[in-house]
Coordinates of C-alpha atoms and ligand atoms in Angstrom, one line a residue:
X1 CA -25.0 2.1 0.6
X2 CA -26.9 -1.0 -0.2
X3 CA -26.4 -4.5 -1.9
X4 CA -26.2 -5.8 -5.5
X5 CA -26.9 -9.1 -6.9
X6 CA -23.8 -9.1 -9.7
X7 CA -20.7 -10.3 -7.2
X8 CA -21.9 -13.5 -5.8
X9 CA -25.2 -14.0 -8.3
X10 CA -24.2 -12.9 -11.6
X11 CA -26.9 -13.4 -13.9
X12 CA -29.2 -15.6 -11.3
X13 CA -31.7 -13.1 -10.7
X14 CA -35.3 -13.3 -9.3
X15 CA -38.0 -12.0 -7.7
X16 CA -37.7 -14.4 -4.7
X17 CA -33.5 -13.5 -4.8
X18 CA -34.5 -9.8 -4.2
X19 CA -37.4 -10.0 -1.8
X20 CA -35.6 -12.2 0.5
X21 CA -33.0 -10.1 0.4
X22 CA -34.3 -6.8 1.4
X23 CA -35.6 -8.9 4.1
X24 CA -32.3 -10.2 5.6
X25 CA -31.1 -6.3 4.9
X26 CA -33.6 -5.1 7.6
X27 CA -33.8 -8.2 10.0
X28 CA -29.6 -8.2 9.9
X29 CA -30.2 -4.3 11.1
X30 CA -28.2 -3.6 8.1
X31 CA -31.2 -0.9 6.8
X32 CA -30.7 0.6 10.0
X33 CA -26.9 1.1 9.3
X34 CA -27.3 3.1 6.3
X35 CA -27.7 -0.1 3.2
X36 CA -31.3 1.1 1.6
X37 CA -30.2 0.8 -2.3
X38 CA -31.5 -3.1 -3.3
X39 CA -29.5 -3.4 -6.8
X40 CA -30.5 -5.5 -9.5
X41 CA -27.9 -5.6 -12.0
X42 CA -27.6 -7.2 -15.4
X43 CA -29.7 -10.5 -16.9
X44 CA -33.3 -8.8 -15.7
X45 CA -34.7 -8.3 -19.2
X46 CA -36.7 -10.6 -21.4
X47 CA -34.2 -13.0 -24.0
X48 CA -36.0 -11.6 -27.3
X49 CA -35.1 -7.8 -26.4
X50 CA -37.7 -4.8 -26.3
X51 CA -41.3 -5.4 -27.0
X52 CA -43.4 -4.5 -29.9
X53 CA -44.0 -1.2 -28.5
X54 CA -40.4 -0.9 -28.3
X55 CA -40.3 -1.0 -24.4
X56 CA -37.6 -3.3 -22.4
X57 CA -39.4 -5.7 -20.4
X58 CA -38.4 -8.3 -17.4
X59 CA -38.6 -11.9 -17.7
X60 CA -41.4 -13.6 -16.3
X61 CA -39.7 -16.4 -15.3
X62 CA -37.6 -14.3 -13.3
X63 CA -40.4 -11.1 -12.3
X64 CA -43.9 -13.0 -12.4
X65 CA -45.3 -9.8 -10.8
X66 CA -43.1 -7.8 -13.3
X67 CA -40.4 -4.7 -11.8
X68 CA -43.4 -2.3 -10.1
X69 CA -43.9 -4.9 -7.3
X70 CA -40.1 -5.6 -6.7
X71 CA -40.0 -1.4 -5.7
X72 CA -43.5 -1.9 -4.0
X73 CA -42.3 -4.5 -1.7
X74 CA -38.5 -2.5 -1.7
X75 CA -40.2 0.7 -0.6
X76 CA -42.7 -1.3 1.7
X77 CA -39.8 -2.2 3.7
X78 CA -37.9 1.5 3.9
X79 CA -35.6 0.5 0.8
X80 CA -34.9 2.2 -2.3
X81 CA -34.7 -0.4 -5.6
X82 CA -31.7 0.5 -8.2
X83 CA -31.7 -1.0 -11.4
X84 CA -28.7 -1.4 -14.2
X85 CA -28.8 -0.7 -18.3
X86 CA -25.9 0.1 -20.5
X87 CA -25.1 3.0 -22.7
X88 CA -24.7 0.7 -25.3
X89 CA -26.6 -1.0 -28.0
X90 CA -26.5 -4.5 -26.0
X91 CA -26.0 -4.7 -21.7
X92 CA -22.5 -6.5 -21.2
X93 CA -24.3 -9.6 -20.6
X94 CA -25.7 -9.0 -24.3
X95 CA -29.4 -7.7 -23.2
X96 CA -30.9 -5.1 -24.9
X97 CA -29.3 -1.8 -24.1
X98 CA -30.5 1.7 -23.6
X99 CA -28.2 3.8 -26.2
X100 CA -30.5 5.6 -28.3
X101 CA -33.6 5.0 -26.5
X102 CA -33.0 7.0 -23.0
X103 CA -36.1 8.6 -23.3
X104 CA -38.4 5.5 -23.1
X105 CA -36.3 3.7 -20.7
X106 CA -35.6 6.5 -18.1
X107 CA -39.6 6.5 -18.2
X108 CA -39.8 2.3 -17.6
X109 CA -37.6 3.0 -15.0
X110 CA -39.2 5.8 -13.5
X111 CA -42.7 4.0 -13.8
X112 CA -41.9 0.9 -11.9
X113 CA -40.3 3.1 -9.3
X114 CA -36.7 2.8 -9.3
X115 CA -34.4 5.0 -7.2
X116 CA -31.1 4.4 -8.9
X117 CA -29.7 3.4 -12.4
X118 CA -26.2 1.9 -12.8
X119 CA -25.2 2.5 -16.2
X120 CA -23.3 0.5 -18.0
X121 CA -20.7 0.9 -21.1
X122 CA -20.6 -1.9 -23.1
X123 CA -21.2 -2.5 -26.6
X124 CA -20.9 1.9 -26.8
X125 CA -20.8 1.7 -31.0
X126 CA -17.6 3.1 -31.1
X127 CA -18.9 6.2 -29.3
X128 CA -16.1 6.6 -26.9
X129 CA -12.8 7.7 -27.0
X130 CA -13.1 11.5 -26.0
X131 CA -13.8 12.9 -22.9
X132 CA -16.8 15.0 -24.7
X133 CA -17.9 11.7 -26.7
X134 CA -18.6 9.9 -23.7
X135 CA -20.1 12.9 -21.7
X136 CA -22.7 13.5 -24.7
X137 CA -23.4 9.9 -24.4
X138 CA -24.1 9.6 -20.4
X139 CA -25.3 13.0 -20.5
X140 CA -28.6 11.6 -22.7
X141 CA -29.4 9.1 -20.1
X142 CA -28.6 12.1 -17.4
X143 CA -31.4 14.7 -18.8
X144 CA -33.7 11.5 -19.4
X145 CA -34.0 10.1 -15.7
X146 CA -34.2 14.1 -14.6
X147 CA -37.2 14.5 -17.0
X148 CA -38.7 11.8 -15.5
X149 CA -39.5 13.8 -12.4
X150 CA -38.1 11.0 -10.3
X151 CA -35.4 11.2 -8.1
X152 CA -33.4 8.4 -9.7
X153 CA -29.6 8.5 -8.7
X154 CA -27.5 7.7 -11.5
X155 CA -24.1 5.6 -11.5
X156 CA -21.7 5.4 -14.5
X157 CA -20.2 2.2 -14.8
X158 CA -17.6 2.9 -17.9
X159 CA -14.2 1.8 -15.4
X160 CA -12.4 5.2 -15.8
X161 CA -12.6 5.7 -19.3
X162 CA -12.1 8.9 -21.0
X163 CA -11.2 10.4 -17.7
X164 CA -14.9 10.0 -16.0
X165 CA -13.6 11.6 -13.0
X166 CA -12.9 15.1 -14.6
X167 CA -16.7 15.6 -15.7
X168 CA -19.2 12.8 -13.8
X169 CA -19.7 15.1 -11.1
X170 CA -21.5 17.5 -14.0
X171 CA -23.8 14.6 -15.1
X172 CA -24.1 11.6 -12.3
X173 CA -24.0 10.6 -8.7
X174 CA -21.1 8.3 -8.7
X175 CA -18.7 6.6 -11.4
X176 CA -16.7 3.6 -11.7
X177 CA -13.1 4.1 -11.5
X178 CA -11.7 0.5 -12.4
X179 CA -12.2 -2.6 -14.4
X180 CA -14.1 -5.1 -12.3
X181 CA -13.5 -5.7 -8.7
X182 CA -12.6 -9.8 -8.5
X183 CA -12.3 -11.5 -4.8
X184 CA -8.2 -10.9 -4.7
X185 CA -6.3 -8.7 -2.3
X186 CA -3.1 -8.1 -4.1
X187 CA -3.4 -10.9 -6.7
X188 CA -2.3 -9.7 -10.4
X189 CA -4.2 -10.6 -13.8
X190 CA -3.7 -9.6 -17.4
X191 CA -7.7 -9.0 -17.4
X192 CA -7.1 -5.7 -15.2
X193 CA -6.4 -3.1 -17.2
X194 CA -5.5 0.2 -17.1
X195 CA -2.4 0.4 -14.7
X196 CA -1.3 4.0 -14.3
X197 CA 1.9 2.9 -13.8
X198 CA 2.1 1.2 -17.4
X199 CA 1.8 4.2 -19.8
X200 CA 1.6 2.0 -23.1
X201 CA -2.5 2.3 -22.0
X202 CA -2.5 5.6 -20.5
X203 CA -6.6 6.2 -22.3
X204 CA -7.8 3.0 -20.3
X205 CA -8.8 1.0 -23.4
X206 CA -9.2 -2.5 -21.5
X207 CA -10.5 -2.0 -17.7
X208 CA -11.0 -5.6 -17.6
X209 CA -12.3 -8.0 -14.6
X210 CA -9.8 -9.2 -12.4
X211 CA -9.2 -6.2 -10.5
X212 CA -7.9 -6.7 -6.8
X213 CA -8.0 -4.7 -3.9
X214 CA -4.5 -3.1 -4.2
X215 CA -5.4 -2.1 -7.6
X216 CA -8.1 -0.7 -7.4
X217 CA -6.3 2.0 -4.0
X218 CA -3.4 2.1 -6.4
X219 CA -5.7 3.3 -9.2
X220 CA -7.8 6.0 -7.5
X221 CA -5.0 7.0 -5.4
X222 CA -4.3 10.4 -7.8
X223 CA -8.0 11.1 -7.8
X224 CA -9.3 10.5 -4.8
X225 CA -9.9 13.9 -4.2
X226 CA -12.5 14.0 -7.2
X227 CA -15.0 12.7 -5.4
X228 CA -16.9 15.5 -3.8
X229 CA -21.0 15.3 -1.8
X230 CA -23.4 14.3 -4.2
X231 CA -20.5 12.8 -7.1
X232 CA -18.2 9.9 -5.9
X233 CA -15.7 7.7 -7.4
X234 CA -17.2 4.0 -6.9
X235 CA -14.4 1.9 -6.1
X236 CA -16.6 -1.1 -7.3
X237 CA -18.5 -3.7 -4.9
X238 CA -17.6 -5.5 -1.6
X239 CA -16.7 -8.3 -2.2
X240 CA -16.8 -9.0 1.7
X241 CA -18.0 -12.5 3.0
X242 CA -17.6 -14.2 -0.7
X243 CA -14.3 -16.5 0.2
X244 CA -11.6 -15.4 -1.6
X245 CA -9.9 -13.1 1.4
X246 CA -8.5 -13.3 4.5
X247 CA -10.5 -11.7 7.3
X248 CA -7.5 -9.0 7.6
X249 CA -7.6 -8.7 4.0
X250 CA -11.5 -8.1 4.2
X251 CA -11.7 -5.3 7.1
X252 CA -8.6 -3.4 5.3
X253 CA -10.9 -3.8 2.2
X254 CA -14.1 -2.5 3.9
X255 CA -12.4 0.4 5.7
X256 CA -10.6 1.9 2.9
X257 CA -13.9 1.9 0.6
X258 CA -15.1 3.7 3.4
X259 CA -12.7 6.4 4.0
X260 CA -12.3 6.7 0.6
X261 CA -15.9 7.2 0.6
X262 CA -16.5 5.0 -2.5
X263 CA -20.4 3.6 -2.7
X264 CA -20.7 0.7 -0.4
X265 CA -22.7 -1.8 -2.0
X266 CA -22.8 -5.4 0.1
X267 CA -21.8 -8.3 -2.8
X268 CA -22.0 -11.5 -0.9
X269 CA -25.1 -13.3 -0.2
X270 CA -25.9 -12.2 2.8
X271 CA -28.9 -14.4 3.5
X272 CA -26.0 -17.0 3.8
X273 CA -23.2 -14.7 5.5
X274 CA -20.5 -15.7 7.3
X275 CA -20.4 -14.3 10.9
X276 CA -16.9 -13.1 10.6
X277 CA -18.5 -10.9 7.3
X278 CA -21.6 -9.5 9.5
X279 CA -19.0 -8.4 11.8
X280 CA -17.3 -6.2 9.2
X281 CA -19.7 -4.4 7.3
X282 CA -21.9 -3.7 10.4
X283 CA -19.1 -1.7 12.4
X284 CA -20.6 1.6 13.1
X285 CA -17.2 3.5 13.9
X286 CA -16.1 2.1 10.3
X287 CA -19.3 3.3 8.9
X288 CA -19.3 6.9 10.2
X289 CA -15.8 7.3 8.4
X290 CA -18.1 6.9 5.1
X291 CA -21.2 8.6 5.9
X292 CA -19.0 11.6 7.5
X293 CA -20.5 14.8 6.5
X294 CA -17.6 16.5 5.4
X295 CA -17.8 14.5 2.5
X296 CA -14.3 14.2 1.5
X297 CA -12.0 11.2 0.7
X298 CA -8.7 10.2 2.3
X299 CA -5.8 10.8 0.2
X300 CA -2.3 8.7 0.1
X301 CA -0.1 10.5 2.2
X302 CA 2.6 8.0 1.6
X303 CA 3.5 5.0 -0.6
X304 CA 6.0 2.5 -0.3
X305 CA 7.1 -0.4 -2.6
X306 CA 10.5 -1.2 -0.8
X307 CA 9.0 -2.7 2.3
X308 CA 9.5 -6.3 1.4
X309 CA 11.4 -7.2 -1.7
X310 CA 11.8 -10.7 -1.2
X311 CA 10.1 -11.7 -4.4
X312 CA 11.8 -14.9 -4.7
X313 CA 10.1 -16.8 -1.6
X314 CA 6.8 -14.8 -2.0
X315 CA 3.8 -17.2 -3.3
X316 CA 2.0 -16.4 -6.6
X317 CA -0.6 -14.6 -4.7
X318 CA 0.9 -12.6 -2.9
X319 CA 2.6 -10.6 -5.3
X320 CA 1.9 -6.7 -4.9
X321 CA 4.5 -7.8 -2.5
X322 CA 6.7 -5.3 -0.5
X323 CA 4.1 -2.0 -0.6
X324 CA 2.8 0.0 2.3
X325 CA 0.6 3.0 2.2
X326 CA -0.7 5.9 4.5
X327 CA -3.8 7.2 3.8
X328 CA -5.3 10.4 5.8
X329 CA -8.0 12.5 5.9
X330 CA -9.8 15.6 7.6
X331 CA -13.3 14.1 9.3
X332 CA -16.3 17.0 9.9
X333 CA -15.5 17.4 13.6
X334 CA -11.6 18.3 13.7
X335 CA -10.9 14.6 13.8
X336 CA -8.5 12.8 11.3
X337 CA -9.1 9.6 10.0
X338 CA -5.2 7.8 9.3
X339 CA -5.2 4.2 8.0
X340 CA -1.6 2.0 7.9
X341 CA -2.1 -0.1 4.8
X342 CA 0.3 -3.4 5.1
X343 CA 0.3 -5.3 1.6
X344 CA 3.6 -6.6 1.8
X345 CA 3.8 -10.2 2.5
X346 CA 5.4 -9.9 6.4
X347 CA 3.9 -7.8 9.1
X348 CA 5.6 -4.4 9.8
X349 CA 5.8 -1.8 12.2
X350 CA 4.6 1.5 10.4
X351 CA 5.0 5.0 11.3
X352 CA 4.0 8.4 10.0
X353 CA 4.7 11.4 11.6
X354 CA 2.1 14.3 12.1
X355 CA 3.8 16.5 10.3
X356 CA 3.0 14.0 6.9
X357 CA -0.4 13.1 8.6
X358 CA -1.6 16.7 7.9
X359 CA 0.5 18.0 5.2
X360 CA -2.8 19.3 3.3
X361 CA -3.0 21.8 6.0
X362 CA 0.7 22.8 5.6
X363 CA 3.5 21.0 3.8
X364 CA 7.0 20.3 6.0
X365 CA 5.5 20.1 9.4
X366 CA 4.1 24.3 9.0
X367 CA 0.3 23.0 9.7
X368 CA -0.7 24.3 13.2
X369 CA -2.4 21.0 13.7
X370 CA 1.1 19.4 14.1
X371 CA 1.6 21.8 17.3
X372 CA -0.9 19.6 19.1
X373 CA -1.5 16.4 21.1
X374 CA -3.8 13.9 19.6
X375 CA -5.7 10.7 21.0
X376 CA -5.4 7.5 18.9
X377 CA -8.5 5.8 18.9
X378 CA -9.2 2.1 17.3
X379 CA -11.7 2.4 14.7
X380 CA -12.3 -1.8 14.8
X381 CA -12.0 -1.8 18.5
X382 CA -15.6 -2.6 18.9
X383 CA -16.1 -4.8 16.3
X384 CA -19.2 -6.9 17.0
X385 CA -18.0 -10.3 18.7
X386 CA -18.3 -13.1 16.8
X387 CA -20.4 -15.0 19.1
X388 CA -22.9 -12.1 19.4
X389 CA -22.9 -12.1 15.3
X390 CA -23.8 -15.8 15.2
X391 CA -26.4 -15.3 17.5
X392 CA -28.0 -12.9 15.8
X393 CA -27.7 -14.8 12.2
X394 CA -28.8 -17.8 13.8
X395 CA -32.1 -16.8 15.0
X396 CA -34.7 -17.4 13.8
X397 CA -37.3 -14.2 13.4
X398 CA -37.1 -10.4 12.6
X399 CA -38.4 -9.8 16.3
X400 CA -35.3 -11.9 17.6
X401 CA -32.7 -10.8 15.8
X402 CA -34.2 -6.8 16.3
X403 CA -33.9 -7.9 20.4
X404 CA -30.6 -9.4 20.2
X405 CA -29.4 -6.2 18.0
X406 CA -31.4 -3.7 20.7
X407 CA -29.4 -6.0 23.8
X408 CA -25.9 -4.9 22.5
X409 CA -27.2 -1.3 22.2
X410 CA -26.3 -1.6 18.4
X411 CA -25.9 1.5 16.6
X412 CA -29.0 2.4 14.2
X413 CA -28.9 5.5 12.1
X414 CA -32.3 5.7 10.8
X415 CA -32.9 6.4 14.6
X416 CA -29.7 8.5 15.0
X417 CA -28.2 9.7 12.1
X418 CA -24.2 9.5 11.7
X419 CA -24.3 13.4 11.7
X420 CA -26.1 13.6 14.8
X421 CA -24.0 11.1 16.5
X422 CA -20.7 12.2 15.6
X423 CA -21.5 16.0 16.4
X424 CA -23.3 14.1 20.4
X425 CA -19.8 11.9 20.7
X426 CA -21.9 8.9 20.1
X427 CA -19.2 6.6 21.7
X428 CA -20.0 3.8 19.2
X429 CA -18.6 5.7 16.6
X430 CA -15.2 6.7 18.0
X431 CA -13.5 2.6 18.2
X432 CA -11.2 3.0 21.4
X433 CA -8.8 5.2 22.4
X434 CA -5.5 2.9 22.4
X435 CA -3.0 5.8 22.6
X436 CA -1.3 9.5 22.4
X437 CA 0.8 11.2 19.5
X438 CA 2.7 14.1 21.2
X439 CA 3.1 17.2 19.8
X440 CA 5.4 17.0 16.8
X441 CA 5.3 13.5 17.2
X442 CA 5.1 10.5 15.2
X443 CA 2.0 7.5 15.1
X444 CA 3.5 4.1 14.9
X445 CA 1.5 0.6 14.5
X446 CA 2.2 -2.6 13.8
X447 CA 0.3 -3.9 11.5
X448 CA -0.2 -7.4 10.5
X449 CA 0.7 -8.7 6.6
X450 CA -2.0 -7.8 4.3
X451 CA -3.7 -6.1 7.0
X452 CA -5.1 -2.3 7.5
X453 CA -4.8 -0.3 11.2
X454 CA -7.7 2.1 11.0
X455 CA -7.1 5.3 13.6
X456 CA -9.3 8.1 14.4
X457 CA -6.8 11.3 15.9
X458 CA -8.5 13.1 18.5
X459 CA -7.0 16.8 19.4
X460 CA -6.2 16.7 23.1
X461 CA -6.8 20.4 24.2
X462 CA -4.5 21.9 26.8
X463 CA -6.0 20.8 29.6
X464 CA -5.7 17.4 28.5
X465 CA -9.6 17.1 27.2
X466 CA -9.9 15.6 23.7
X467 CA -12.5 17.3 21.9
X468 CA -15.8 16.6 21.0
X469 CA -17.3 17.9 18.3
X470 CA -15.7 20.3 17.9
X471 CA -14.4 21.9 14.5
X472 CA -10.7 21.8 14.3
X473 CA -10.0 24.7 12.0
X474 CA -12.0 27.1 14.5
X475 CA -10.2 25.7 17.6
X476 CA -6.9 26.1 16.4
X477 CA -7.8 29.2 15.2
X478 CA -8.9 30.3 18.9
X479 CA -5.8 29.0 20.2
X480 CA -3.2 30.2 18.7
Ligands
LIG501 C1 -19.9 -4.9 -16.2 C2 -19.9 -4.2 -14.9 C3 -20.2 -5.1 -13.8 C4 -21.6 -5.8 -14.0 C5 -21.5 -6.5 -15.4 C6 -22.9 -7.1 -15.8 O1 -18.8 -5.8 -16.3 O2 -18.7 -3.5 -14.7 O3 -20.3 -4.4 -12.5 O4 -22.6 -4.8 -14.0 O5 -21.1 -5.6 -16.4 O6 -22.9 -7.7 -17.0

């Protein structure tokens, strides 16, 4: 979790941009919820490439006290500094690039003290195409940054190519799965590429930029299961609190990057962030779906495209029009995490009966989970009131904002850690309980058009109790 520059600053990078930052990140209490990594993507390097000592360098006009005092001040604060290169001969904004020179660069990295590398693919040399091609080519960059001695994560940014989600795990912390991420819920463009449902580019040749929301579900929907603790599929950044999306469209965005425990990285500016997007990325109950240690993704569960065919009378952009989707997935504790995606362009009442909700336990309603009664609880329930977020943005010191955070008993994980909350029942991380599935039953919702409903399922033990804590596998076990 953290925030990067590239969504809302593109190349405008700075010293000043990054410092006052990392700032907002802890006075916001957005540290506190788990963002540490301070990203500076692409443009940091000097115009007239490496040095004569063959070393990259930053630009002064951009880093007057050069990269070592951006970590200083990062790690000053309690944040981690990431930094981006390419595995290429040029970055993709056409910087100097790392291919064939991991070993000096993981070591400028390393010596100015980052904590994360995202790594790039453009401008590869032609050195792509097989799985094993692009492997070799990561991997260099991979055994580089480990014989550094650091403890620098490492993200692949080469938008699914050559299958990175059947060997990143091997190599890196996390890998892109997608072209670009652009500020569109269910908006098509010709510069996404790689639609699995269009086999004439079944190898991914163009990932492209314009990649919207739905996309993006739709494209990791058959591997979302790769991602595994310590190697996940990035889903791209948020582009929550940038203007492009509905506030609906925005939480339904948020919450499914963070069941489907993609890296969260804010993209907005937050030292100019809309209340409405403070109130989103800050929900605790939303947040622990992410940081759950289980560590597994939701999967799709269901998807359908024939909720709303009414093409004719549907605007331009809203075309992804008519599709629904359930996504589901076991949390640490015994609870199950179920979100109704709307995408279609009317609201809907959706359903999904328990037997479907926990088919990975047992196809055709045979999962003994199905046997039992479960609470519905309303992840965004508690969503910080939008008052209370203004309040806070609108004052005027650290000390304030840290009393106004403290006043609304505002969950902080460096001081409770989502673990150790979820395994205590940390109410602040269960929503609200707005309901009851029966046995056997069937969870219904309506749920507004290009919306999400986001439910936590709570087993209600025989004598009515839901349980806390409480592993699921072992208490059906004991039960039965
Ligand atoms: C690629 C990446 C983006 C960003 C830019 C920078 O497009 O996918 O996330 O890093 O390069 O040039």
């Amino acid at each position: 979790m953290g925030w990067n520059n590239w969504n809302s600053f593109g190349c405008d990078v700075s010293e000043n941009l990054l410092l006052s930052t990392s700032e907002q990140l802890v006075s916001l209490g957005l540290r506190d919820l788990g963002y540490q990594y301070v990203v500076l993507d692409d443009c940091w390097q000097q115009e007239n490439g490496r040095d004569q000592n063959g070393k990259l360098q930053p630009e002064p006009s951009k880093f007057p006290n050069g990269l070592k005092s951006i970590s200083g001040g990062l790690h000053d604060r309690g944040l981690k500094f990431g930094m981006y290169s390419s595995a290429g001969e040029m970055t993709c904004a056409r910087y100097a690039g790392s291919l064939d020179h991991e070993i000096e660069d993981a070591e400028s990295f390393a010596s100015w003290g980052v904590d994360m590398l995202k790594y790039d693919s453009c401008y590869h040399m032609g050195r792509i195409g097989t799985p094993l091609i692009s492997f070799n080519r990561f991997k260099t960059m991979s055994d580089a940054l480990q014989a550094t001695g650091r403890n620098i994560l490492l993200n692949l940014c080469s938008w699914g190519e050559d299958f990175v989600h059947t060997w990143g795990m091997s190599i890196a912390n996390s890998w892109r799965i997608s072209g670009d991420i652009y500020d569109a819920f269910t908006r098509p463009d010709d510069l996404c590429g790689c639609d699995p449902n269009v086999l004439s580019d079944p190898y991914c040749i163009a990932p492209g930029t314009h990649c919207s929301v739905l996309f993006i579900l739709n494209r990791v929907a058959a591997i979302a299961d790769r991602s595994i603790p310590g190697g996940w599929n990035d889903l791209d950044m948020l582009e929550v609190g940038q203007g492009g999306m509905t506030d609906e469209e925005y939480k339904a965005h948020f919450a499914l990057w963070a069941a489907l425990k993609s890296p969260l990285f804010l993209g907005n500016d937050i030292r100019a962030m809309p209340a409405a997007a403070y109130s989103i990325v800050n929900n605790p109950a939303i947040l622990a779906l992410s940081q759950d240690p289980h560590g597994r993704s939701v999967t799709r569960v269901r998807r359908d495209t024939n909720a709303n065919k009414d093409t004719d009378t549907i605007p331009l952009d809203e075309w992804g029009v008519g599709e629904t989707h359930v996504w589901t997935g076991h949390l640490q504790n015994g609870d199950q995490a179920v979100i109704f995606l709307n995408a279609a362009g009317d609201d809907l009442n959706m359903s999904c009966s328990l037997a479907e909700i926990f088919t990975a336990f047992g196809p055709g309603g045979s999962a003994p989970h199905v046997r039992f009664d479960w609470a519905v609880h309303d992840l965004w329930a508690h969503r910080m009131d939008i008052d209370v977020a203004e309040a806070i943005l609108a004052a005027g010191t650290a000390e304030e904002r840290g009393a106004l955070l403290r006043k609304e008993n505002w969950y902080n994980a460096t001081e409770t850690p989502y673990a150790d909350g979820l395994r205590d029942g940390d109410p602040r991380l269960f929503g609200e309980k707005v309901g009851v599935v029966e046995a056997g039953g069937v969870l219904r919702a309506s749920v507004q058009r290009h919306a999400a409903k986001v439910f936590r399922l709570r087993r209600i033990a025989k004598d009515g109790q839901e349980f806390k804590g409480k592993s699921i596998d072992r208490g059906v076990k004991d039960e039965l």
